[in-house]
Tab-separated table of C-alpha atoms in Angstrom:
chain	number	residue	atom	x	y	z
A	1	MET	CA	-20.045	-87.699	-53.445
A	2	SER	CA	-18.191	-90.798	-53.557
A	3	ILE	CA	-18.509	-91.756	-58.107
A	4	THR	CA	-16.992	-95.066	-59.295
A	5	ILE	CA	-17.164	-96.829	-61.854
A	6	ARG	CA	-17.786	-100.236	-63.179
A	7	PRO	CA	-19.220	-102.531	-66.833
A	8	ALA	CA	-22.984	-102.574	-67.251
A	9	LEU	CA	-24.640	-105.305	-66.357
A	10	LYS	CA	-28.218	-106.707	-68.152
A	11	ASP	CA	-29.867	-106.138	-64.161
A	12	ASP	CA	-29.027	-101.874	-64.988
A	13	LEU	CA	-31.329	-101.981	-67.910
A	14	ASP	CA	-34.443	-100.766	-66.537
A	15	ALA	CA	-31.129	-97.779	-65.189
A	16	ILE	CA	-29.853	-97.052	-68.107
A	17	SER	CA	-32.435	-96.801	-70.155
A	18	LYS	CA	-34.481	-94.698	-68.343
A	19	ILE	CA	-32.244	-92.069	-67.984
A	20	ALA	CA	-31.536	-91.994	-72.289
A	21	ALA	CA	-34.970	-91.548	-72.356
A	22	ILE	CA	-34.850	-88.668	-69.657
A	23	VAL	CA	-32.203	-87.198	-71.272
A	24	ALA	CA	-33.134	-87.299	-74.624
A	25	PRO	CA	-35.164	-84.653	-74.851
A	26	HIS	CA	-32.478	-82.561	-73.575
A	27	THR	CA	-29.654	-83.385	-76.641
A	28	THR	CA	-29.694	-81.024	-80.006
A	29	HIS	CA	-29.715	-83.873	-82.834
A	30	LEU	CA	-32.031	-86.075	-81.220
A	31	PRO	CA	-35.602	-83.854	-81.333
A	32	TYR	CA	-33.893	-83.284	-84.337
A	33	ILE	CA	-34.018	-87.033	-85.636
A	34	HIS	CA	-37.094	-87.945	-83.788
A	35	PRO	CA	-39.236	-85.128	-84.181
A	36	GLY	CA	-42.893	-84.184	-81.950
A	37	GLU	CA	-43.625	-87.732	-81.172
A	38	TYR	CA	-41.104	-89.546	-82.706
A	39	LEU	CA	-39.488	-89.149	-79.573
A	40	ASP	CA	-41.095	-90.801	-77.180
A	41	GLU	CA	-41.717	-93.121	-79.081
A	42	TYR	CA	-38.387	-94.052	-80.008
A	43	CYS	CA	-36.549	-93.669	-76.269
A	44	LYS	CA	-39.453	-97.015	-76.189
A	45	HIS	CA	-37.323	-98.833	-78.070
A	46	LEU	CA	-33.850	-98.011	-75.567
A	47	TYR	CA	-34.001	-101.362	-73.734
A	48	ASP	CA	-33.251	-102.432	-76.582
A	49	ASP	CA	-30.113	-100.834	-78.631
A	50	TYR	CA	-28.695	-101.053	-74.427
A	51	HIS	CA	-29.797	-104.534	-74.387
A	52	SER	CA	-27.819	-104.750	-77.587
A	53	TYR	CA	-24.810	-103.373	-76.177
A	54	ILE	CA	-25.034	-105.049	-72.914
A	55	ARG	CA	-24.908	-108.787	-75.339
A	56	ASN	CA	-22.197	-107.419	-77.369
A	57	ALA	CA	-19.171	-106.548	-75.213
A	58	PRO	CA	-18.401	-109.905	-74.146
A	59	LEU	CA	-17.300	-109.754	-78.182
A	60	ASP	CA	-14.982	-107.624	-77.763
A	61	LYS	CA	-17.975	-105.049	-79.919
A	62	TYR	CA	-18.743	-102.175	-77.293
A	63	MET	CA	-17.574	-101.198	-74.380
A	64	VAL	CA	-20.702	-99.986	-72.098
A	65	MET	CA	-19.516	-98.712	-68.897
A	66	VAL	CA	-21.759	-97.211	-65.870
A	67	ALA	CA	-21.395	-94.632	-63.060
A	68	GLU	CA	-22.900	-94.914	-59.178
A	69	ILE	CA	-23.148	-93.478	-56.052
A	70	PRO	CA	-24.104	-95.114	-52.582
A	71	ASN	CA	-28.337	-95.124	-52.475
A	72	PRO	CA	-29.079	-91.987	-50.434
A	73	THR	CA	-32.689	-93.801	-49.670
A	74	THR	CA	-30.523	-96.674	-47.959
A	75	PRO	CA	-27.528	-94.829	-46.402
A	76	LEU	CA	-27.799	-97.917	-43.208
A	77	ASN	CA	-27.119	-100.113	-45.785
A	78	PRO	CA	-23.540	-99.427	-48.330
A	79	GLN	CA	-24.072	-101.967	-50.443
A	80	SER	CA	-26.906	-100.352	-52.062
A	81	LYS	CA	-26.607	-98.473	-55.051
A	82	ILE	CA	-28.047	-96.306	-57.816
A	83	ILE	CA	-26.457	-95.496	-61.476
A	84	ILE	CA	-26.456	-91.942	-61.909
A	85	ALA	CA	-24.054	-91.840	-65.190
A	86	PHE	CA	-23.648	-94.098	-68.350
A	87	ALA	CA	-21.318	-94.590	-71.338
A	88	VAL	CA	-21.151	-96.596	-74.762
A	89	TRP	CA	-18.010	-97.361	-76.426
A	90	SER	CA	-18.136	-98.682	-79.769
A	91	LYS	CA	-14.495	-100.438	-80.841
A	92	LEU	CA	-13.637	-101.255	-85.008
A	93	PRO	CA	-12.745	-105.344	-85.496
A	94	LYS	CA	-9.185	-105.859	-85.286
A	95	PHE	CA	-9.349	-106.812	-89.315
A	96	LEU	CA	-10.939	-103.117	-91.458
A	97	PRO	CA	-12.199	-103.154	-94.368
A	98	HIS	CA	-11.733	-100.381	-95.771
A	99	LYS	CA	-13.951	-99.335	-98.206
A	100	HIS	CA	-11.976	-95.897	-99.229
A	101	GLU	CA	-8.553	-94.052	-99.407
A	102	LYS	CA	-5.763	-93.995	-97.886
A	103	THR	CA	-5.772	-90.930	-97.597
A	104	THR	CA	-7.438	-87.326	-98.671
A	105	ASP	CA	-6.945	-84.333	-99.395
A	106	LEU	CA	-9.921	-82.810	-97.961
A	107	THR	CA	-10.529	-81.241	-94.641
A	108	TYR	CA	-13.266	-83.328	-92.567
A	109	GLU	CA	-16.579	-80.903	-93.523
A	110	GLU	CA	-15.277	-81.153	-97.946
A	111	TYR	CA	-15.483	-85.042	-97.193
A	112	THR	CA	-18.643	-84.969	-94.583
A	113	LYS	CA	-20.671	-82.315	-96.815
A	114	ALA	CA	-23.612	-83.405	-97.998
A	115	ASN	CA	-24.085	-84.062	-102.205
A	116	ASP	CA	-26.325	-84.870	-104.865
A	117	ASP	CA	-24.140	-88.311	-106.229
A	118	ASP	CA	-24.700	-90.158	-101.961
A	119	LYS	CA	-26.382	-93.028	-102.209
A	120	SER	CA	-27.882	-94.063	-98.641
A	121	SER	CA	-26.748	-96.905	-97.205
A	122	THR	CA	-29.390	-97.949	-95.383
A	123	ALA	CA	-31.658	-97.748	-98.941
A	124	ALA	CA	-33.608	-101.325	-97.539
A	125	LEU	CA	-34.851	-99.488	-94.619
A	126	GLN	CA	-35.713	-95.913	-96.379
A	127	ALA	CA	-38.035	-97.993	-99.504
A	128	SER	CA	-39.518	-99.190	-95.409
A	129	LEU	CA	-40.389	-95.491	-94.203
A	130	ASP	CA	-43.337	-95.881	-97.602
A	131	LYS	CA	-45.212	-98.534	-96.838
A	132	SER	CA	-45.279	-98.169	-92.217
A	133	PRO	CA	-42.499	-95.658	-90.722
A	134	PRO	CA	-41.304	-96.431	-88.074
A	135	PRO	CA	-40.800	-94.001	-84.873
A	136	LEU	CA	-37.290	-92.079	-86.735
A	137	ARG	CA	-37.971	-89.078	-89.289
A	138	PRO	CA	-36.644	-90.429	-92.928
A	139	ASP	CA	-33.865	-87.908	-93.468
A	140	ASP	CA	-29.795	-87.642	-94.798
A	141	ASN	CA	-28.849	-88.318	-91.444
A	142	TYR	CA	-27.620	-91.907	-92.069
A	143	ASP	CA	-25.785	-91.010	-94.663
A	144	ALA	CA	-23.622	-87.615	-92.488
A	145	MET	CA	-23.012	-90.398	-90.264
A	146	ASP	CA	-21.405	-92.631	-92.686
A	147	ARG	CA	-19.661	-90.290	-94.751
A	148	ASP	CA	-18.528	-89.557	-90.851
A	149	GLU	CA	-17.522	-93.136	-89.842
A	150	GLY	CA	-15.590	-92.668	-93.839
A	151	TYR	CA	-13.521	-90.086	-92.647
A	152	TRP	CA	-12.126	-90.915	-89.655
A	153	LYS	CA	-11.700	-94.012	-91.340
A	154	ILE	CA	-9.308	-92.785	-93.434
A	155	LYS	CA	-7.409	-91.337	-91.096
A	156	PHE	CA	-7.035	-93.829	-87.491
A	157	GLY	CA	-8.174	-96.995	-89.398
A	158	THR	CA	-8.409	-99.193	-87.239
A	159	ARG	CA	-6.677	-97.188	-83.897
A	160	GLN	CA	-9.664	-95.530	-83.209
A	161	ILE	CA	-11.871	-95.750	-80.771
A	162	THR	CA	-15.491	-94.072	-80.958
A	163	LEU	CA	-17.782	-92.468	-77.038
A	164	ILE	CA	-21.344	-93.624	-78.417
A	165	ASP	CA	-22.888	-92.329	-75.559
A	166	LEU	CA	-21.442	-89.958	-72.310
A	167	SER	CA	-25.307	-89.602	-70.448
A	168	THR	CA	-25.734	-88.655	-67.180
A	169	SER	CA	-29.071	-87.851	-65.090
A	170	PRO	CA	-30.691	-84.362	-65.123
A	171	ASP	CA	-30.590	-84.930	-61.072
A	172	TYR	CA	-26.399	-84.948	-61.152
A	173	TRP	CA	-25.329	-83.376	-64.254
A	174	ARG	CA	-21.570	-81.133	-62.619
A	175	ARG	CA	-20.957	-83.573	-60.076
A	176	GLY	CA	-18.013	-84.965	-62.082
A	177	ALA	CA	-19.951	-88.268	-63.406
A	178	ALA	CA	-19.654	-87.914	-67.377
A	179	THR	CA	-16.063	-86.656	-66.553
A	180	LYS	CA	-15.455	-90.216	-64.619
A	181	LEU	CA	-16.682	-92.090	-67.185
A	182	LEU	CA	-14.573	-90.583	-70.062
A	183	GLU	CA	-11.501	-90.580	-68.715
A	184	TRP	CA	-12.064	-94.138	-68.042
A	185	GLY	CA	-11.783	-94.828	-71.885
A	186	MET	CA	-9.693	-92.166	-71.921
A	187	LYS	CA	-6.877	-94.288	-69.695
A	188	LEU	CA	-7.302	-97.262	-72.062
A	189	ALA	CA	-7.729	-95.545	-75.966
A	190	ARG	CA	-3.774	-94.385	-74.203
A	191	ARG	CA	-2.935	-97.537	-73.246
A	192	GLY	CA	-3.437	-99.419	-76.508
A	193	GLY	CA	-2.999	-95.741	-78.337
A	194	LYS	CA	-5.669	-95.372	-80.027
A	195	ALA	CA	-7.660	-92.641	-80.676
A	196	ILE	CA	-10.842	-91.418	-79.793
A	197	LYS	CA	-14.010	-89.660	-82.109
A	198	LEU	CA	-16.697	-88.384	-80.980
A	199	ILE	CA	-20.032	-86.831	-82.946
A	200	SER	CA	-20.566	-83.654	-79.906
A	201	THR	CA	-23.482	-82.151	-78.650
A	202	PRO	CA	-23.261	-77.692	-78.390
A	203	PHE	CA	-23.606	-78.640	-74.135
A	204	ALA	CA	-20.876	-81.059	-74.081
A	205	LYS	CA	-18.572	-79.441	-76.307
A	206	ALA	CA	-17.426	-77.931	-73.172
A	207	LEU	CA	-16.128	-81.442	-71.006
A	208	PHE	CA	-14.253	-82.704	-74.641
A	209	ALA	CA	-12.854	-79.560	-75.315
A	210	LYS	CA	-11.126	-79.265	-71.312
A	211	HIS	CA	-9.644	-83.006	-72.206
A	212	GLY	CA	-7.456	-82.194	-75.059
A	213	PHE	CA	-10.259	-83.290	-77.975
A	214	LYS	CA	-10.021	-80.718	-80.733
A	215	GLU	CA	-13.148	-79.553	-82.991
A	216	MET	CA	-12.476	-81.301	-86.649
A	217	GLY	CA	-15.780	-79.400	-87.487
A	218	ASN	CA	-18.740	-79.563	-87.818
A	219	LEU	CA	-21.345	-81.775	-89.100
A	220	VAL	CA	-24.124	-81.530	-91.404
A	221	ILE	CA	-27.265	-83.042	-90.998
A	222	GLN	CA	-30.259	-81.619	-93.458
A	223	LEU	CA	-33.456	-83.129	-94.961
A	224	LYS	CA	-33.096	-82.342	-98.802
A	225	GLY	CA	-35.474	-77.901	-99.951
A	226	GLU	CA	-35.925	-77.728	-96.058
A	227	ASP	CA	-34.093	-74.825	-93.836
A	228	GLU	CA	-33.758	-76.795	-90.910
A	229	LYS	CA	-30.701	-78.479	-90.665
A	230	LEU	CA	-28.756	-79.930	-87.233
A	231	VAL	CA	-25.346	-78.330	-86.853
A	232	MET	CA	-23.011	-80.790	-84.412
A	233	PRO	CA	-18.890	-80.570	-84.053
A	234	SER	CA	-17.277	-83.986	-84.155
A	235	MET	CA	-14.234	-84.126	-82.336
A	236	VAL	CA	-10.971	-86.199	-81.180
A	237	TRP	CA	-8.764	-87.278	-78.962
A	238	ASP	CA	-5.833	-88.302	-80.204
A	239	PRO	CA	-2.844	-89.940	-77.479
A	240	LYS	CA	-0.453	-89.486	-80.351
A	241	ASP	CA	-0.693	-85.393	-79.519
A	242	GLU	CA	-0.586	-85.605	-75.439
A	243	ILE	CA	3.401	-87.155	-76.888
A	244	ARG	CA	3.745	-84.357	-79.264
A	245	GLU	CA	3.150	-81.786	-77.253
A	246	GLU	CA	5.004	-83.525	-74.037
A	247	GLU	CA	7.744	-83.632	-76.547
A	248	GLU	CA	7.786	-79.951	-77.823
A	249	ALA	CA	7.256	-78.932	-73.598
A	250	GLN	CA	10.590	-80.773	-73.257
A	251	ASP	CA	12.304	-79.135	-76.339
A	252	GLU	CA	11.404	-75.412	-74.957
A	253	THR	CA	12.487	-76.651	-71.488
A	254	ASN	CA	15.944	-78.118	-72.854
A	255	GLU	CA	15.770	-74.344	-74.395
A	256	GLU	CA	15.469	-73.112	-72.263
A	257	LYS	CA	17.540	-74.095	-70.034
A	258	GLU	CA	20.900	-73.865	-72.242
A	259	VAL	CA	19.578	-71.075	-72.653
A	260	GLU	CA	20.084	-70.178	-68.573
A	261	PHE	CA	23.551	-71.694	-68.956
A	262	GLN	CA	24.393	-70.374	-71.681
A	263	THR	CA	23.344	-67.405	-69.652
A	264	ASP	CA	25.420	-68.648	-66.343
A	265	GLU	CA	28.714	-68.704	-68.386
A	266	LYS	CA	28.805	-65.497	-69.406
A	267	LYS	CA	28.268	-63.997	-66.219
A	268	GLU	CA	30.752	-66.152	-64.851
A	269	ALA	CA	32.755	-65.103	-67.324
A	270	GLU	CA	31.502	-61.253	-67.134
A	271	ASP	CA	32.616	-62.029	-63.002
A	272	GLU	CA	35.976	-63.620	-64.034
A	273	VAL	CA	37.443	-60.674	-66.652
A	274	SER	CA	35.117	-57.650	-63.417
A	275	GLU	CA	38.151	-60.164	-60.638
A	276	GLU	CA	40.895	-58.934	-63.204
A	277	GLU	CA	40.355	-55.481	-62.954
A	278	THR	CA	40.228	-54.997	-59.791
A	279	GLU	CA	43.088	-56.841	-58.916
A	280	THR	CA	44.388	-54.909	-61.506
A	281	GLN	CA	43.813	-52.055	-60.547
A	282	ASP	CA	44.893	-52.938	-56.665
A	283	GLU	CA	48.682	-53.022	-58.789
A	284	ILE	CA	48.259	-50.109	-60.181
A	285	GLU	CA	47.748	-48.333	-57.161
A	286	LEU	CA	49.697	-50.778	-55.341
A	287	THR	CA	52.637	-48.950	-57.885
A	288	SER	CA	51.832	-46.017	-57.788
A	289	SER	CA	51.067	-46.016	-54.009
A	290	GLN	CA	55.562	-47.279	-54.189
A	291	LEU	CA	56.613	-45.134	-56.049
A	292	LEU	CA	55.218	-41.819	-54.520
A	293	GLN	CA	57.167	-43.467	-51.573
A	294	ARG	CA	60.535	-43.168	-53.328
A	295	VAL	CA	59.939	-39.887	-54.919
A	296	GLU	CA	58.939	-38.805	-50.764
A	297	GLU	CA	61.839	-40.288	-49.483
A	298	ASN	CA	64.469	-39.433	-52.264
A	299	GLU	CA	63.352	-35.758	-51.297
A	300	ALA	CA	63.954	-36.260	-47.760
């Protein structure tokens, strides 16, 4: 299957929104954040969400890429294609106002753990919930996401790209579309020396791990007083790790070559000693033979 990658256009909004709506029930987090009938209501607003991403792409704020294949219903028209997957990337502004310290001794899970002192960064929105419940759940999702953002701003500053969404139409799962989109973003990040961070689902974690993403901890989203909670792995890929691993691999190779060189030198030295011993033995045998010959001549 021939898959091509290109930037999304406004004309792609219907296809992108449709894929997002089809994938939503298969995810772990969306049914939790938008339970029951709210999930359907959430999907109705997807068009506006992705329209905002594409509209802001020229401002260098978001990058929306689509994966497409030749349209199987029009095989005689090679120009006709259908979108089967998309990815949304978010880039931080060049001048980032830091709200946190530049370093922390806390682990990811310690930093992002909810506590009683947390104050919602969406107070206005939360207040509106009492008046007119929107199609979303009033839980700790916002605070949890803020804590996740805060941790990575400390660790990477502006040297980071966020993979917001990576979705493939279920009809084309495991065909390589998500891999192509992910590798496109990794190539871009590698060129700019930026790390990629994301909050994965259990289903997608294997794909990210295969491409070198490391699990830093679990982001826990739980409504206070409820037993139900959402646990999602927070993962990161840093091109500096690749450089470090390449350097370590090169060091190991150099060490192996040094050991081989020393082994070869030792073998050559042993061969030289062996040759000298052989020559000495030959000389001894020759001398003994000459002495025996002289004795025989004298006796004669």
